[in-house]
mmCIF file of N, CA and C in Angstrom:
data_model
loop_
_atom_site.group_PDB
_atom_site.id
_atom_site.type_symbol
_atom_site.label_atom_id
_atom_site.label_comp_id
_atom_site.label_asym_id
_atom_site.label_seq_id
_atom_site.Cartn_x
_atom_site.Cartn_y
_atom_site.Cartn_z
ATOM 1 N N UNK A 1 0.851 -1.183 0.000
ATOM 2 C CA UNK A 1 0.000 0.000 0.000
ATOM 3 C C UNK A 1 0.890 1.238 0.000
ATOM 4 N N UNK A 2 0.788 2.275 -0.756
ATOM 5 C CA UNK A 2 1.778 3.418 -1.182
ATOM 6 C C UNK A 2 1.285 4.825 0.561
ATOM 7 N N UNK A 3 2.503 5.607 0.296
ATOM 8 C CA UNK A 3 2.276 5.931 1.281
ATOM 9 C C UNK A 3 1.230 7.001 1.341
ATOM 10 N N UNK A 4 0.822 7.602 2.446
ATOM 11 C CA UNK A 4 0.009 8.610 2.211
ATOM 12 C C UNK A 4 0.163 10.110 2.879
ATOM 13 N N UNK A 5 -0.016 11.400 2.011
ATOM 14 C CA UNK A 5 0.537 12.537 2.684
ATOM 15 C C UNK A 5 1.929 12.931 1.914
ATOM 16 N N UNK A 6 2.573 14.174 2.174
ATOM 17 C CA UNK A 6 3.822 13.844 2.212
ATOM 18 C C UNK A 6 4.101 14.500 1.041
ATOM 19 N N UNK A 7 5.266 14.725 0.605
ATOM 20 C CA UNK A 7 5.853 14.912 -0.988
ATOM 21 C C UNK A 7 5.984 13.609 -1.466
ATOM 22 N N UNK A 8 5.559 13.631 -2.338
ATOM 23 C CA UNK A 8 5.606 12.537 -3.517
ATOM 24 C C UNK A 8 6.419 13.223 -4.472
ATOM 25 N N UNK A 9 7.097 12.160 -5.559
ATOM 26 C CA UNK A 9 8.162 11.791 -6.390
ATOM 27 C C UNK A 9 6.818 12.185 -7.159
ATOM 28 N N UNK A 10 7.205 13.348 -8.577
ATOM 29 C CA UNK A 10 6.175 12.901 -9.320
ATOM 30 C C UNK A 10 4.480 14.055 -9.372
ATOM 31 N N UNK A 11 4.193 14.292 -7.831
ATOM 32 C CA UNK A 11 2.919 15.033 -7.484
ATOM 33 C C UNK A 11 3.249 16.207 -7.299
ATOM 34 N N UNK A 12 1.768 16.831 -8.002
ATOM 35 C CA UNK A 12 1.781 18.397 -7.876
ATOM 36 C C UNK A 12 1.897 18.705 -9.098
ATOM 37 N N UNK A 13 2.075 20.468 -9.022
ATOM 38 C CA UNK A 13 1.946 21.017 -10.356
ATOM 39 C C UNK A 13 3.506 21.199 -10.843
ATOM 40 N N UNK A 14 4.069 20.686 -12.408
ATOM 41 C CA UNK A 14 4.933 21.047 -12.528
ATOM 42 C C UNK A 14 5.638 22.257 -12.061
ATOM 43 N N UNK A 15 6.797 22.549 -11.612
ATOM 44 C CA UNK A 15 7.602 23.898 -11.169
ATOM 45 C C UNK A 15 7.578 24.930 -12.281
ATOM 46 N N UNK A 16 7.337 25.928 -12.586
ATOM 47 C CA UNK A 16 7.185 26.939 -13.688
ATOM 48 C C UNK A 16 5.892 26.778 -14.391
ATOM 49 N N UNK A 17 5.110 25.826 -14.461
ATOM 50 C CA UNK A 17 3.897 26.058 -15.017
ATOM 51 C C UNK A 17 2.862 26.857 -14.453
ATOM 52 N N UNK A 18 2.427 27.597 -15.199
ATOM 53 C CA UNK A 18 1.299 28.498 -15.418
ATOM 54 C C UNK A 18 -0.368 27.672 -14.458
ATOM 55 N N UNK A 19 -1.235 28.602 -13.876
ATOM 56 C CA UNK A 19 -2.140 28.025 -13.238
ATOM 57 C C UNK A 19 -3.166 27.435 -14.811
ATOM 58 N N UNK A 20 -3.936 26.551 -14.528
ATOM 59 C CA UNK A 20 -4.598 26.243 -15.397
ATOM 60 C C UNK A 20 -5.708 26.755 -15.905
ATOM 61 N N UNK A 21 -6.356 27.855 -15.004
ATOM 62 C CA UNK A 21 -7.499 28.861 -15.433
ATOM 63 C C UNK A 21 -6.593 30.735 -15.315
ATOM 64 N N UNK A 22 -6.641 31.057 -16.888
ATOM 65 C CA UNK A 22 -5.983 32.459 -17.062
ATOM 66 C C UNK A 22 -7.018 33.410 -16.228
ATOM 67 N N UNK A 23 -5.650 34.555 -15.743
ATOM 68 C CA UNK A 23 -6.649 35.733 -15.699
ATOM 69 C C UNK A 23 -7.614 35.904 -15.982
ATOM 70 N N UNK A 24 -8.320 35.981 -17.404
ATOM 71 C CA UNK A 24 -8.933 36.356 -18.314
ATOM 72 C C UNK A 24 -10.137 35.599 -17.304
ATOM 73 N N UNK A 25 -10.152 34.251 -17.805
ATOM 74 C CA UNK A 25 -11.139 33.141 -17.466
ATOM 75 C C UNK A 25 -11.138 33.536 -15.861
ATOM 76 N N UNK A 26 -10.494 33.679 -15.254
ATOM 77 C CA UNK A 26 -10.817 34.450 -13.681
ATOM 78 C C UNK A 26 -11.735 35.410 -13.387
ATOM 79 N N UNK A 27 -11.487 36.447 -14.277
ATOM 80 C CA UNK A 27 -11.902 37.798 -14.317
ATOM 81 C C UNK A 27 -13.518 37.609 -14.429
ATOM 82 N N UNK A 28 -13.524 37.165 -15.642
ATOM 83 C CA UNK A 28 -15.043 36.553 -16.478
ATOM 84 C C UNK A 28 -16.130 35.528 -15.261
ATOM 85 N N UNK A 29 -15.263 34.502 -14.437
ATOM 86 C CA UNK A 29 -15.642 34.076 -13.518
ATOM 87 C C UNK A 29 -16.350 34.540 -12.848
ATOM 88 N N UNK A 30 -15.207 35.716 -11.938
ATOM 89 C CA UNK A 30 -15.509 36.765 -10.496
ATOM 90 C C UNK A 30 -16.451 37.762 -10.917
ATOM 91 N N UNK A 31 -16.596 37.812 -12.267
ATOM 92 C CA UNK A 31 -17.494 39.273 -12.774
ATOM 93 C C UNK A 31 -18.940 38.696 -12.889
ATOM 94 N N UNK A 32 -18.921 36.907 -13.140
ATOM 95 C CA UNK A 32 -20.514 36.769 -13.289
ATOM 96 C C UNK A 32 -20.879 36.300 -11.849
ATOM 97 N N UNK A 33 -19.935 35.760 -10.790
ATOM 98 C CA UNK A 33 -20.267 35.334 -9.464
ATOM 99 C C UNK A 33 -20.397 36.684 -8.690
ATOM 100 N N UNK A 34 -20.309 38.025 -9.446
ATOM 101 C CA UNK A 34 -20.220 39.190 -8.263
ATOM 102 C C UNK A 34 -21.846 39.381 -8.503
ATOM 103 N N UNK A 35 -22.642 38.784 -9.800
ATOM 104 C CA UNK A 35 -24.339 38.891 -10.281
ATOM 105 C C UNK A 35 -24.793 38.409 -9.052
ATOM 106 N N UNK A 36 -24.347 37.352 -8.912
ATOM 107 C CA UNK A 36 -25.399 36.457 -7.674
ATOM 108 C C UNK A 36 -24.987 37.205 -5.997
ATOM 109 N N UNK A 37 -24.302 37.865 -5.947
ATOM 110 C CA UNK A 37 -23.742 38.575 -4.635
ATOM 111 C C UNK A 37 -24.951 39.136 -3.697
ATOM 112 N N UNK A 38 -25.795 39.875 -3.794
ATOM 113 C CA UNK A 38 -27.133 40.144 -3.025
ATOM 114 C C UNK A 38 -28.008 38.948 -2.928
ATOM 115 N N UNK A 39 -27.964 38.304 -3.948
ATOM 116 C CA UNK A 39 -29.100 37.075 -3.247
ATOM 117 C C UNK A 39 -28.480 36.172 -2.866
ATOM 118 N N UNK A 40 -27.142 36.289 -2.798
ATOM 119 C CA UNK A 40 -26.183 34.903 -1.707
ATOM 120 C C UNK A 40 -26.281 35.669 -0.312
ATOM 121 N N UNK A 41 -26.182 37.291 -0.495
ATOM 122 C CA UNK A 41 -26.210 37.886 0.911
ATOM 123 C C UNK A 41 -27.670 37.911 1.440
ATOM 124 N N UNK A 42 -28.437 38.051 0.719
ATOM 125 C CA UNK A 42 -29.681 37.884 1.277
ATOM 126 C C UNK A 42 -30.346 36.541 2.093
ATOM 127 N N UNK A 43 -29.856 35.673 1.454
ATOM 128 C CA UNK A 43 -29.777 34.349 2.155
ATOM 129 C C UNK A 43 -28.960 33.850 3.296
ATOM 130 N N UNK A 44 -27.548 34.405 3.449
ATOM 131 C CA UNK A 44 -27.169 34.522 4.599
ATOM 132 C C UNK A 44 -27.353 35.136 5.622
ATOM 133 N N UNK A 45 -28.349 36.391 5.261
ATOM 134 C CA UNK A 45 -29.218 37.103 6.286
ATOM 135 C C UNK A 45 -29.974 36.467 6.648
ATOM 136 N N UNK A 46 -30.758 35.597 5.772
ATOM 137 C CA UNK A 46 -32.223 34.638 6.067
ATOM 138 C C UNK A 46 -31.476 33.591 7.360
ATOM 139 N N UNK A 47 -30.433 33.110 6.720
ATOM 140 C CA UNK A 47 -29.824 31.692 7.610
ATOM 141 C C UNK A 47 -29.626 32.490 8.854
ATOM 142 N N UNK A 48 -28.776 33.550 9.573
ATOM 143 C CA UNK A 48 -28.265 34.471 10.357
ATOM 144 C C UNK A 48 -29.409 34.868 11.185
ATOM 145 N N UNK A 49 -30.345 34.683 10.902
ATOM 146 C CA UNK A 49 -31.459 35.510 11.483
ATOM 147 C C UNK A 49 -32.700 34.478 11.813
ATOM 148 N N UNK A 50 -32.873 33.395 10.902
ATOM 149 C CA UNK A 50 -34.046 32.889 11.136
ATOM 150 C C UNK A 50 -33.838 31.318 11.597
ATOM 151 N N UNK A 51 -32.328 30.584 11.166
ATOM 152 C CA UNK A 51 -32.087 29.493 11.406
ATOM 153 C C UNK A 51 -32.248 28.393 12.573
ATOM 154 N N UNK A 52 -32.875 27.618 12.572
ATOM 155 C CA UNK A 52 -32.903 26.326 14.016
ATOM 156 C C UNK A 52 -31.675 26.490 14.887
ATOM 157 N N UNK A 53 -30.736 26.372 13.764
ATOM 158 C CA UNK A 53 -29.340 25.325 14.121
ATOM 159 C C UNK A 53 -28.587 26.516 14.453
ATOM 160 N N UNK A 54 -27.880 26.869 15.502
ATOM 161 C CA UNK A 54 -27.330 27.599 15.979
ATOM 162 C C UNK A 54 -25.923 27.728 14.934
ATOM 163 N N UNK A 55 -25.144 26.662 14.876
ATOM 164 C CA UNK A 55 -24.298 26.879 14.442
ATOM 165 C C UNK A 55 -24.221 27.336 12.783
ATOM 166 N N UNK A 56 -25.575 27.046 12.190
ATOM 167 C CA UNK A 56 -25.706 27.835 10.709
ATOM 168 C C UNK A 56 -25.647 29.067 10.975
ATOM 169 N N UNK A 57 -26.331 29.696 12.372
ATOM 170 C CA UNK A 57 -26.430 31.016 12.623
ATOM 171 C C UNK A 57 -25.215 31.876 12.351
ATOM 172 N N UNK A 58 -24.529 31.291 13.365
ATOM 173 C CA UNK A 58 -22.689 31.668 13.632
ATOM 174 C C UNK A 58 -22.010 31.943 12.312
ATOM 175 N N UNK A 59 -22.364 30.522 11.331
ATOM 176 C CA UNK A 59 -21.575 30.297 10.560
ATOM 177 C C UNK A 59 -22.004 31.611 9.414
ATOM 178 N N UNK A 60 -23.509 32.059 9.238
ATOM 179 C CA UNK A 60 -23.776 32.746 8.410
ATOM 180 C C UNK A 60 -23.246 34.226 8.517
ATOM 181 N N UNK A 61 -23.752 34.288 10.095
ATOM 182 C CA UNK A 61 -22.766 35.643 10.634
ATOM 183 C C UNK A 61 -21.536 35.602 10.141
ATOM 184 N N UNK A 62 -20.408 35.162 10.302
ATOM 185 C CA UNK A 62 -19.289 35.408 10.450
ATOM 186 C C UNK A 62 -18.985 35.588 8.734
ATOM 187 N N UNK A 63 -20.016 34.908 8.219
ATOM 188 C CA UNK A 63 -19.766 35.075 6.711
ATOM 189 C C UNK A 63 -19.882 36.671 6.272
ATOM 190 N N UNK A 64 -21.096 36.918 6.572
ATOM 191 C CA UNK A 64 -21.413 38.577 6.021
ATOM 192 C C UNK A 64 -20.926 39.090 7.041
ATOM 193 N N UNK A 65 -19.734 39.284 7.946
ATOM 194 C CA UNK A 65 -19.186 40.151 8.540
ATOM 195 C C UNK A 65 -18.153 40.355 7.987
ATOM 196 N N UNK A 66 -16.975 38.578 7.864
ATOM 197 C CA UNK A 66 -15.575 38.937 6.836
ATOM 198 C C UNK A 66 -16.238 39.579 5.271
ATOM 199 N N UNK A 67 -17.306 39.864 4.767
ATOM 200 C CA UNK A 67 -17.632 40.208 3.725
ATOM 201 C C UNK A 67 -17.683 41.716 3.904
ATOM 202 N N UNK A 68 -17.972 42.011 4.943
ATOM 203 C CA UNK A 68 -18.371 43.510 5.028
ATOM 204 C C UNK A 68 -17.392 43.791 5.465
ATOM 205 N N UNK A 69 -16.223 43.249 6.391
ATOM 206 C CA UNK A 69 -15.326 44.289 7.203
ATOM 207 C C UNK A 69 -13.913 43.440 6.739
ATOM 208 N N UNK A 70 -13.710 42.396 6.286
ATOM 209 C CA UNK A 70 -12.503 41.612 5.634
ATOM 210 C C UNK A 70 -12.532 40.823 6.918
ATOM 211 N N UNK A 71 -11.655 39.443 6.320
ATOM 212 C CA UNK A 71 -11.587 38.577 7.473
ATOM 213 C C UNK A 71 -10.516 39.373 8.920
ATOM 214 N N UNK A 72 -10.566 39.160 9.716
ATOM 215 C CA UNK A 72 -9.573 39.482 10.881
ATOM 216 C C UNK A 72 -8.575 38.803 10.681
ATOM 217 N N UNK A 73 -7.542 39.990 11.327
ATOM 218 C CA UNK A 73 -5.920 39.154 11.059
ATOM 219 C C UNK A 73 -5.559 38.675 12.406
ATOM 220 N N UNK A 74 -4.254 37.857 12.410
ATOM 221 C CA UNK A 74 -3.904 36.696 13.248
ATOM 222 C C UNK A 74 -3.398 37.991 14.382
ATOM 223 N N UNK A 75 -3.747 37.711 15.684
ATOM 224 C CA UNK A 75 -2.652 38.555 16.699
ATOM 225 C C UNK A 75 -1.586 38.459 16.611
ATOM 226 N N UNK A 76 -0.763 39.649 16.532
ATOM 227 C CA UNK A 76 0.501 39.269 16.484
ATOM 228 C C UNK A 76 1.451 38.926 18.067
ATOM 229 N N UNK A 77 2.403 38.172 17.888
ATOM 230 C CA UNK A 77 2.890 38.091 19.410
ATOM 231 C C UNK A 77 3.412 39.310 20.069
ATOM 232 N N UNK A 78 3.699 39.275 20.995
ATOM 233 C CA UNK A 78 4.331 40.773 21.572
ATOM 234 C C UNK A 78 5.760 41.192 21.756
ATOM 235 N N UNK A 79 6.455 41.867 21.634
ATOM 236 C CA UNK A 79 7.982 42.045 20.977
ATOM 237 C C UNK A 79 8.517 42.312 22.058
ATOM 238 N N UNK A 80 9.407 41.617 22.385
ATOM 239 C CA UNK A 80 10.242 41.855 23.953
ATOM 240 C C UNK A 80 10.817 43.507 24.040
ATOM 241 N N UNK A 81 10.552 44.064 24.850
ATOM 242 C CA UNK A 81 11.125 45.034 24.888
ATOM 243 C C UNK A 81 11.998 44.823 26.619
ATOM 244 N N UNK A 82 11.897 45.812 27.264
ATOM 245 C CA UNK A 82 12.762 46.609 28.303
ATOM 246 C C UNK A 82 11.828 45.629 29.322
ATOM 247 N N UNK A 83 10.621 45.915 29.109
ATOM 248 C CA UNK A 83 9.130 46.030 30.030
ATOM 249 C C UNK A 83 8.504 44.333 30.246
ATOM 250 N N UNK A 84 9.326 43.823 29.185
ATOM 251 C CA UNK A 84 8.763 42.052 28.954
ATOM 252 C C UNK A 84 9.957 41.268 29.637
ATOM 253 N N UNK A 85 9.252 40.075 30.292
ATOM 254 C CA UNK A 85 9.821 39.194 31.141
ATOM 255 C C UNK A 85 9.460 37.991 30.729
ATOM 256 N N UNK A 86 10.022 36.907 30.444
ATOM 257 C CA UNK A 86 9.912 35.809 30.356
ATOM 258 C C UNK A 86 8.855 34.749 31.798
ATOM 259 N N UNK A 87 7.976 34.578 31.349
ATOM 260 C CA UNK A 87 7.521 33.878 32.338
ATOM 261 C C UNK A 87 8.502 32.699 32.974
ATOM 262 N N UNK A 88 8.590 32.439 33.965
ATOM 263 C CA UNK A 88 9.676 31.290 35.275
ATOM 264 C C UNK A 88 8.533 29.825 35.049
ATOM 265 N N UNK A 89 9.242 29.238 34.866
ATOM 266 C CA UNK A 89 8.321 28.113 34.727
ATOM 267 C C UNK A 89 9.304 26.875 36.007
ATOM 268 N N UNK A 90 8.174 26.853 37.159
ATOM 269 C CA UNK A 90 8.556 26.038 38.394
ATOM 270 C C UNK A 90 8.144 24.870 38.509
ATOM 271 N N UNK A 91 8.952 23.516 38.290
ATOM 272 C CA UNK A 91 8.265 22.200 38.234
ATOM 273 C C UNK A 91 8.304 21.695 39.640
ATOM 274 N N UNK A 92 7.638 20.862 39.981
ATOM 275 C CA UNK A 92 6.926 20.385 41.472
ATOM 276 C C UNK A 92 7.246 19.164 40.961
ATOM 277 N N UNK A 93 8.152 18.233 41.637
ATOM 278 C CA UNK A 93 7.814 16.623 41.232
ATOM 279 C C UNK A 93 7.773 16.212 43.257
ATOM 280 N N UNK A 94 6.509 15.350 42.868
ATOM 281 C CA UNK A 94 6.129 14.499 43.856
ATOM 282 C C UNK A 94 7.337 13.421 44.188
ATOM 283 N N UNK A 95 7.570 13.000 45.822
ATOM 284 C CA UNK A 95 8.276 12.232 45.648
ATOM 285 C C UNK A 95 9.605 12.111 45.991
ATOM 286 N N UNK A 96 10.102 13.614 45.509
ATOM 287 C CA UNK A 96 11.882 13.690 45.235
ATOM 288 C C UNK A 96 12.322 13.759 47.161
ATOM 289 N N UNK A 97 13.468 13.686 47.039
ATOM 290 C CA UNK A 97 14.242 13.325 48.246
ATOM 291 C C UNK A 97 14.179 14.275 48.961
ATOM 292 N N UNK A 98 14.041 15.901 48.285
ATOM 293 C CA UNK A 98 14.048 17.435 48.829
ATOM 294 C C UNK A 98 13.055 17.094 49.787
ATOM 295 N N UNK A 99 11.672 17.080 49.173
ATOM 296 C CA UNK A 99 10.690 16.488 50.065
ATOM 297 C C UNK A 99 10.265 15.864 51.253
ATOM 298 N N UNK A 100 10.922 14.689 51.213
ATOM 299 C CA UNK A 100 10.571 13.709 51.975
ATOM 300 C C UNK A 100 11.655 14.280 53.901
ATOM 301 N N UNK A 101 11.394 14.120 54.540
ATOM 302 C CA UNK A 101 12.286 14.061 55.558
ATOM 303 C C UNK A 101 11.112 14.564 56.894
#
């Protein structure tokens, strides 16, 4: 049985080749999927607002919000300065000889 995952010998898109749908055919795509844009949003209002299932709710929200305001970006970590300390990390082992007496 071959393996699974992974780089394969062979898989993927040749190195230097071109994507298989041009600009062009992109453009033409995004320009007739931007037609259906109010009645996909209108329906995610319907789901958002009227849905059983809680989690369609969520899911519809969060849709027409990254639509309206862009998705949110990742926090960034915080940059050591003067003012930042490394948290002390103190291990406790049960047991040890310190202990016992």
């Amino acid at each position: 049985m071959g393996s699974h995952g992974g780089k394969r010998q062979g898989a993927g898109r040749p190195p230097g080749r071109a994507n298989s749908v041009s600009k062009v055919e992109y453009a033409k795509f995004s320009e007739n999927a931007r037609c259906f844009a109010e009645e996909a949003l209108n329906v995610l209002r319907h789901i958002a607002l009227t849905s059983q299932s809680e989690p369609a709710r969520v899911s519809a929200a969060v849709a027409i919000l990254n639509r309206a305001y862009g998705r949110p970006r990742q926090a960034e970590p915080p940059i050591p300065d003067e003012g930042f300390t490394q948290p002390t990390v103190i291990r406790l082992i049960a047991g040890s000889s310190e202990n016992s007496g």
